[in-house]
Amino acid sequence: MKRKLLYALLLTAGTMSSVSAQTDEQMLARIREEGMLKSQVMATALQFTDVAGPRLANSPGLKRAQDWAVNELKTWGAVNAKREPWGKFGKGWEIQKNYVAITAPYYHNIIAIPKAWTPGTNGLVKGDVVLLKVDSLPDLAKYQGKLKGKIVMMDVKGTGGQTYRADASRYTDSALTAMGNATLAPAGGGQRRGGPGARGNMAAAAALRQALPKFYLAEGVSLVLSQARGTDGTVFTSNGASYADTAKAVAPEIETSTEDYQRILRLSKAGVKVGLEADIKTEFFTNDLQGYNVVGELPGTDPKLKDQLVIIGGHLDSWHAATGATDNAAGCAVMMEAMRILKRVGFKPRRTIRIVLWSSEEQGIHGSHNYVLNHFGDAKTMVLKPEHAKVSAYYNLDNGTGKIRGIYLQGNAAAGDLFKSWFAPFKDLGATTVTISNTGGTDHLSFDAVGIPGFQFIQDGMDYNTRTHHTNQDTYDKLSEDDLKQASTIVASLVYNTSQRDEMLPRKPLPVAQPQKLNNKSPGHGALIV
């Protein structure tokens, strides 16, 4: 009798397992069909870029994109969709007019972009460019009382010249194999570089950089010209002042293309007067200094698991020189599309699926850091909140328009085999690599810092680091539709698997408290401030 009962139980379990596997295969097939053949990812990307415009932190453009995302999530049937405040950020800012041109020895409209959070010129300003020769703080004295109303520039080397490397690239098979075979490097400080002389020179240079904005303002300079990083008309832009509501005023400042800056510089050094005119209008917004994230959910249905979370996200804010297509409208459009796909195929998740589109990533991943602080715990003290134990995983996308090639485990070896099985169906789409390696510089770090499994995907680089990342070229035209379809399908599938799994994803040991500021800055991305 006992043997018959045991056999019946095993048969039932096997049948249930077979049915479950079949259900998974059917659902994953529907996800793939919806994501690859009926995609709306480019329509979403259009709203975030061309329609919303530049999305600098706390700018009107960011709010337009956030409001659209909230309304769209509601239209799809998501619940709890809203703009959720995370704490004080600071002033918003946008460009409302930008005209700069050489007027002598001939007319030439130059590529120039106001630095973020700098003032405008208060109307049209005209004048000859003054070349300053300043190598140290004492050199400023010779210009005191001589620069009121002047347009000034410094003698700096160009970054142009011919290049024989392709702007865009994809991962080679050998590079992906090397990533998959990587081992986690031990933590260590390494050797400190530079002797006392080098550190002294760096300190002097830093002191000069800090003194110049005060000097320009005190002397009444009408406009400061800076040379941006980049070639062939590409301008990698940045900020010229603080966004804090208590920040002190600065002089108007623009970043020009390398080619235009060097032309003005060559003429000036040759003794040819360069006339320039500019009419720049910028506006600050101080009526609401709070920062906001977009949040929405597909509610869980399993009585035991519905309070647990699978979170996906990317940062919606951008820099101001273009419309932030690859950084990071692409990632946000993919995450929105994953939510749409799952809702469209009729998926009823066991765990709750939550999307969060972050703000102020570019200034120091503030949106995700403060969200984690408010909901899950404090990395400085490792004092954790009850919700901390309910997050199975956080998935982040923020490396441009390139297709997903795999995932960084962020040192979470126990999750390796799981991800290998989940990526197996996507071999034909080029996504198979699971690497133990860490990657930094964006919002998954906020989760990893408190011991929540946080993952960033491996993506083909395309022309992200050479042409689009933080530049005036980061526009909708640079998006790869096929790659974004692939990424949306893979994210939706991984979210499905994570939601349906009986257990949450394995976790690494909890990190130790981090009372000091973390220096997790990657080129072009924010440092994690804790």
XYZ file of N, CA, C and O in Angstrom, residues 171 176 179 395-397 399 402-409 419-420 423 426 429-435 455-460 486 490-491 494:
144
model
N 30.683 42.959 -29.266
C 31.557 41.987 -28.624
C 31.891 40.861 -29.595
O 31.016 40.349 -30.305
N 33.623 37.541 -25.372
C 32.556 36.998 -24.533
C 33.009 35.727 -23.820
O 32.665 35.499 -22.650
N 35.030 36.743 -20.889
C 34.176 37.234 -19.808
C 33.537 36.072 -19.058
O 33.462 36.069 -17.826
N 16.996 44.120 -11.762
C 17.639 44.089 -13.073
C 17.714 45.499 -13.641
O 16.698 46.208 -13.687
N 18.900 45.895 -14.090
C 19.133 47.247 -14.580
C 19.644 47.214 -16.021
O 20.373 46.305 -16.414
N 19.245 48.210 -16.813
C 19.765 48.331 -18.170
C 20.200 49.774 -18.393
O 19.391 50.691 -18.338
N 23.503 50.701 -20.660
C 24.757 50.746 -21.407
C 24.506 50.953 -22.892
O 25.210 50.401 -23.739
N 22.880 48.781 -27.556
C 23.329 47.466 -28.003
C 22.534 46.322 -27.411
O 22.026 46.398 -26.288
N 22.471 45.223 -28.156
C 21.719 44.051 -27.703
C 22.336 43.466 -26.434
O 23.524 43.653 -26.138
N 21.540 42.757 -25.681
C 22.009 42.049 -24.493
C 22.804 40.821 -24.934
O 22.352 40.029 -25.761
N 24.013 40.662 -24.352
C 24.854 39.499 -24.652
C 24.978 38.559 -23.460
O 25.570 37.481 -23.567
N 24.440 38.964 -22.322
C 24.516 38.158 -21.113
C 24.314 39.033 -19.895
O 23.672 40.080 -19.974
N 24.917 38.620 -18.777
C 24.674 39.332 -17.525
C 25.915 39.281 -16.640
O 26.677 38.309 -16.671
N 26.130 40.344 -15.890
C 27.167 40.386 -14.863
C 26.580 39.844 -13.566
O 25.563 40.348 -13.068
N 27.229 38.834 -12.977
C 26.735 38.262 -11.719
C 27.035 39.144 -10.523
O 26.489 38.928 -9.446
N 21.196 31.523 -14.130
C 21.164 32.416 -15.281
C 21.588 31.701 -16.562
O 21.070 32.001 -17.646
N 22.510 30.770 -16.460
C 22.902 30.025 -17.654
C 21.716 29.266 -18.246
O 21.542 29.212 -19.470
N 19.299 31.835 -19.852
C 19.788 32.415 -21.100
C 19.877 31.386 -22.226
O 19.987 31.772 -23.398
N 18.189 31.735 -25.612
C 18.484 32.930 -26.397
C 19.837 32.857 -27.105
O 20.379 33.880 -27.513
N 19.850 34.437 -30.362
C 19.799 35.899 -30.332
C 21.104 36.497 -29.820
O 21.194 37.713 -29.615
N 22.101 35.658 -29.598
C 23.424 36.155 -29.220
C 23.611 36.449 -27.756
O 24.572 37.121 -27.377
N 22.718 35.949 -26.903
C 22.806 36.226 -25.468
C 23.039 34.937 -24.699
O 22.104 34.160 -24.486
N 24.288 34.687 -24.311
C 24.613 33.452 -23.592
C 25.600 33.657 -22.450
O 25.772 32.775 -21.619
N 26.263 34.803 -22.388
C 27.407 34.957 -21.489
C 26.974 35.311 -20.073
O 26.233 36.276 -19.857
N 27.453 34.541 -19.130
C 27.250 34.815 -17.701
C 28.631 34.956 -17.086
O 29.428 34.019 -17.105
N 28.932 36.144 -16.598
C 30.252 36.399 -16.037
C 30.158 36.731 -14.559
O 29.244 37.438 -14.123
N 21.661 43.356 -10.692
C 22.356 42.889 -11.895
C 22.254 43.911 -13.018
O 21.209 44.529 -13.223
N 23.354 44.048 -13.749
C 23.408 44.846 -14.969
C 23.708 43.891 -16.115
O 24.498 42.956 -15.972
N 23.089 44.130 -17.257
C 23.275 43.248 -18.405
C 24.527 43.623 -19.197
O 24.926 44.784 -19.255
N 25.138 42.618 -19.812
C 26.218 42.841 -20.772
C 25.565 43.276 -22.086
O 24.658 42.607 -22.578
N 26.021 44.397 -22.637
C 25.472 44.886 -23.897
C 26.585 45.193 -24.889
O 27.683 45.608 -24.500
N 26.289 45.004 -26.165
C 27.220 45.457 -27.193
C 27.428 46.961 -27.056
O 26.467 47.722 -26.881
N 15.295 42.723 -29.048
C 15.942 41.568 -28.423
C 16.072 41.755 -26.922
O 15.766 40.857 -26.126
N 14.327 39.497 -23.821
C 15.144 38.791 -22.829
C 14.814 39.266 -21.420
O 14.665 38.452 -20.494
N 14.680 40.572 -21.235
C 14.332 41.078 -19.898
C 12.981 40.525 -19.453
O 12.834 40.053 -18.317
N 13.434 36.876 -18.390
C 14.107 36.713 -17.100
C 13.204 37.131 -15.944
O 13.209 36.503 -14.881
